[in-house]
Amino acid sequence: MSEVKKLDWIKHGIDTYPYYIIVVLAALIYELGFARKLPLLKKVFTYILLAIGCIPLTIFKVLGLPMVEAMVVAFIILVFARMRRTSVTRENEGLR
């Protein structure tokens, strides 16, 4: 299978289900960078508002802006930041 055909299913998925992909990425970004321990009801309310807030992002995606790609980049940056913070915390605990 050629490399182009391998990536076609990704592009098709992004073009077919942009809202769901944006909501999942927004939830992951929220969890990695901004989430705090909340009671269950507040957490559900937060995710409902997050899902509502993803509607304008989906509209921007439909208009041709690279919203999914930008969110993937944000997710990757937050993963690296979380890994770095974890390693620094472990190093600091080892020094004490």
PDB file of C-alpha atoms in Angstrom:
ATOM      1  CA  MET A   1       0.000   0.000   0.000  1.00  0.00           C
ATOM      2  CA  SER A   2       1.421   3.367  -0.940  1.00  0.00           C
ATOM      3  CA  GLU A   3       2.011   6.122   1.614  1.00  0.00           C
ATOM      4  CA  VAL A   4      -0.691   8.309   0.052  1.00  0.00           C
ATOM      5  CA  LYS A   5      -3.350   5.622   0.462  1.00  0.00           C
ATOM      6  CA  LYS A   6      -2.328   5.091   4.079  1.00  0.00           C
ATOM      7  CA  LEU A   7      -2.977   8.738   4.896  1.00  0.00           C
ATOM      8  CA  ASP A   8      -6.211   9.032   2.919  1.00  0.00           C
ATOM      9  CA  TRP A   9      -8.263   7.402   5.684  1.00  0.00           C
ATOM     10  CA  ILE A  10      -6.999  10.014   8.156  1.00  0.00           C
ATOM     11  CA  LYS A  11      -8.002  12.893   5.893  1.00  0.00           C
ATOM     12  CA  HIS A  12     -11.353  11.225   5.192  1.00  0.00           C
ATOM     13  CA  GLY A  13     -11.992  10.819   8.932  1.00  0.00           C
ATOM     14  CA  ILE A  14     -11.106  14.441   9.671  1.00  0.00           C
ATOM     15  CA  ASP A  15     -13.345  15.667   6.872  1.00  0.00           C
ATOM     16  CA  THR A  16     -16.218  13.332   7.788  1.00  0.00           C
ATOM     17  CA  TYR A  17     -16.271  13.697  11.595  1.00  0.00           C
ATOM     18  CA  PRO A  18     -14.627  17.021  12.456  1.00  0.00           C
ATOM     19  CA  TYR A  19     -16.828  17.820  15.475  1.00  0.00           C
ATOM     20  CA  TYR A  20     -16.129  14.540  17.247  1.00  0.00           C
ATOM     21  CA  ILE A  21     -12.403  14.764  16.598  1.00  0.00           C
ATOM     22  CA  ILE A  22     -12.317  18.355  17.850  1.00  0.00           C
ATOM     23  CA  VAL A  23     -14.247  17.434  21.015  1.00  0.00           C
ATOM     24  CA  VAL A  24     -11.922  14.524  21.784  1.00  0.00           C
ATOM     25  CA  LEU A  25      -8.825  16.644  21.177  1.00  0.00           C
ATOM     26  CA  ALA A  26     -10.237  19.500  23.273  1.00  0.00           C
ATOM     27  CA  ALA A  27     -10.948  17.093  26.127  1.00  0.00           C
ATOM     28  CA  LEU A  28      -7.426  15.670  25.937  1.00  0.00           C
ATOM     29  CA  ILE A  29      -5.899  19.149  25.843  1.00  0.00           C
ATOM     30  CA  TYR A  30      -8.041  20.206  28.799  1.00  0.00           C
ATOM     31  CA  GLU A  31      -7.020  17.146  30.809  1.00  0.00           C
ATOM     32  CA  LEU A  32      -3.323  17.560  30.042  1.00  0.00           C
ATOM     33  CA  GLY A  33      -3.043  21.272  30.618  1.00  0.00           C
ATOM     34  CA  PHE A  34      -5.850  22.721  32.655  1.00  0.00           C
ATOM     35  CA  ALA A  35      -7.898  20.114  34.560  1.00  0.00           C
ATOM     36  CA  ARG A  36      -8.147  20.076  38.329  1.00  0.00           C
ATOM     37  CA  LYS A  37      -9.785  17.584  40.639  1.00  0.00           C
ATOM     38  CA  LEU A  38     -13.493  18.366  40.539  1.00  0.00           C
ATOM     39  CA  PRO A  39     -16.603  16.690  41.879  1.00  0.00           C
ATOM     40  CA  LEU A  40     -18.395  14.528  39.319  1.00  0.00           C
ATOM     41  CA  LEU A  41     -21.259  16.943  38.610  1.00  0.00           C
ATOM     42  CA  LYS A  42     -18.898  19.865  38.042  1.00  0.00           C
ATOM     43  CA  LYS A  43     -16.751  17.721  35.779  1.00  0.00           C
ATOM     44  CA  VAL A  44     -19.787  16.698  33.697  1.00  0.00           C
ATOM     45  CA  PHE A  45     -20.862  20.347  33.471  1.00  0.00           C
ATOM     46  CA  THR A  46     -17.338  21.337  32.385  1.00  0.00           C
ATOM     47  CA  TYR A  47     -17.319  18.769  29.588  1.00  0.00           C
ATOM     48  CA  ILE A  48     -20.786  19.812  28.423  1.00  0.00           C
ATOM     49  CA  LEU A  49     -19.571  23.400  28.149  1.00  0.00           C
ATOM     50  CA  LEU A  50     -16.427  22.181  26.407  1.00  0.00           C
ATOM     51  CA  ALA A  51     -18.551  20.310  23.845  1.00  0.00           C
ATOM     52  CA  ILE A  52     -20.662  23.433  23.251  1.00  0.00           C
ATOM     53  CA  GLY A  53     -17.503  25.502  22.871  1.00  0.00           C
ATOM     54  CA  CYS A  54     -16.249  23.154  20.160  1.00  0.00           C
ATOM     55  CA  ILE A  55     -19.087  24.167  17.835  1.00  0.00           C
ATOM     56  CA  PRO A  56     -17.350  27.408  16.710  1.00  0.00           C
ATOM     57  CA  LEU A  57     -14.102  25.472  16.220  1.00  0.00           C
ATOM     58  CA  THR A  58     -15.973  23.058  13.961  1.00  0.00           C
ATOM     59  CA  ILE A  59     -17.390  25.970  11.994  1.00  0.00           C
ATOM     60  CA  PHE A  60     -13.861  27.324  11.554  1.00  0.00           C
ATOM     61  CA  LYS A  61     -12.756  23.876  10.350  1.00  0.00           C
ATOM     62  CA  VAL A  62     -15.602  23.747   7.816  1.00  0.00           C
ATOM     63  CA  LEU A  63     -14.571  27.203   6.589  1.00  0.00           C
ATOM     64  CA  GLY A  64     -11.106  25.847   5.822  1.00  0.00           C
ATOM     65  CA  LEU A  65      -9.006  26.711   8.868  1.00  0.00           C
ATOM     66  CA  PRO A  66      -6.705  23.946  10.129  1.00  0.00           C
ATOM     67  CA  MET A  67      -8.351  23.540  13.548  1.00  0.00           C
ATOM     68  CA  VAL A  68      -7.733  19.802  13.933  1.00  0.00           C
ATOM     69  CA  GLU A  69      -4.100  20.135  12.925  1.00  0.00           C
ATOM     70  CA  ALA A  70      -3.564  23.020  15.365  1.00  0.00           C
ATOM     71  CA  MET A  71      -5.173  21.029  18.154  1.00  0.00           C
ATOM     72  CA  VAL A  72      -2.962  18.024  17.408  1.00  0.00           C
ATOM     73  CA  VAL A  73       0.092  20.285  17.706  1.00  0.00           C
ATOM     74  CA  ALA A  74      -1.209  21.684  21.007  1.00  0.00           C
ATOM     75  CA  PHE A  75      -1.796  18.137  22.258  1.00  0.00           C
ATOM     76  CA  ILE A  76       1.750  17.073  21.342  1.00  0.00           C
ATOM     77  CA  ILE A  77       3.244  20.135  23.053  1.00  0.00           C
ATOM     78  CA  LEU A  78       1.239  19.440  26.209  1.00  0.00           C
ATOM     79  CA  VAL A  79       2.312  15.783  26.199  1.00  0.00           C
ATOM     80  CA  PHE A  80       5.958  16.849  26.057  1.00  0.00           C
ATOM     81  CA  ALA A  81       5.394  19.447  28.774  1.00  0.00           C
ATOM     82  CA  ARG A  82       3.712  16.849  31.003  1.00  0.00           C
ATOM     83  CA  MET A  83       6.569  14.387  30.436  1.00  0.00           C
ATOM     84  CA  ARG A  84       9.110  17.092  31.226  1.00  0.00           C
ATOM     85  CA  ARG A  85       7.267  18.179  34.365  1.00  0.00           C
ATOM     86  CA  THR A  86       7.079  14.563  35.530  1.00  0.00           C
ATOM     87  CA  SER A  87      10.797  13.984  34.992  1.00  0.00           C
ATOM     88  CA  VAL A  88      11.733  17.238  36.768  1.00  0.00           C
ATOM     89  CA  THR A  89       9.470  16.330  39.693  1.00  0.00           C
ATOM     90  CA  ARG A  90      11.099  12.899  39.972  1.00  0.00           C
ATOM     91  CA  GLU A  91      14.565  14.476  39.867  1.00  0.00           C
ATOM     92  CA  ASN A  92      13.635  16.955  42.592  1.00  0.00           C
ATOM     93  CA  GLU A  93      12.216  14.184  44.791  1.00  0.00           C
ATOM     94  CA  GLY A  94      15.440  12.239  44.329  1.00  0.00           C
ATOM     95  CA  LEU A  95      17.527  15.196  45.529  1.00  0.00           C
ATOM     96  CA  ARG A  96      15.588  15.551  48.788  1.00  0.00           C
TER      97      ARG A  96
END
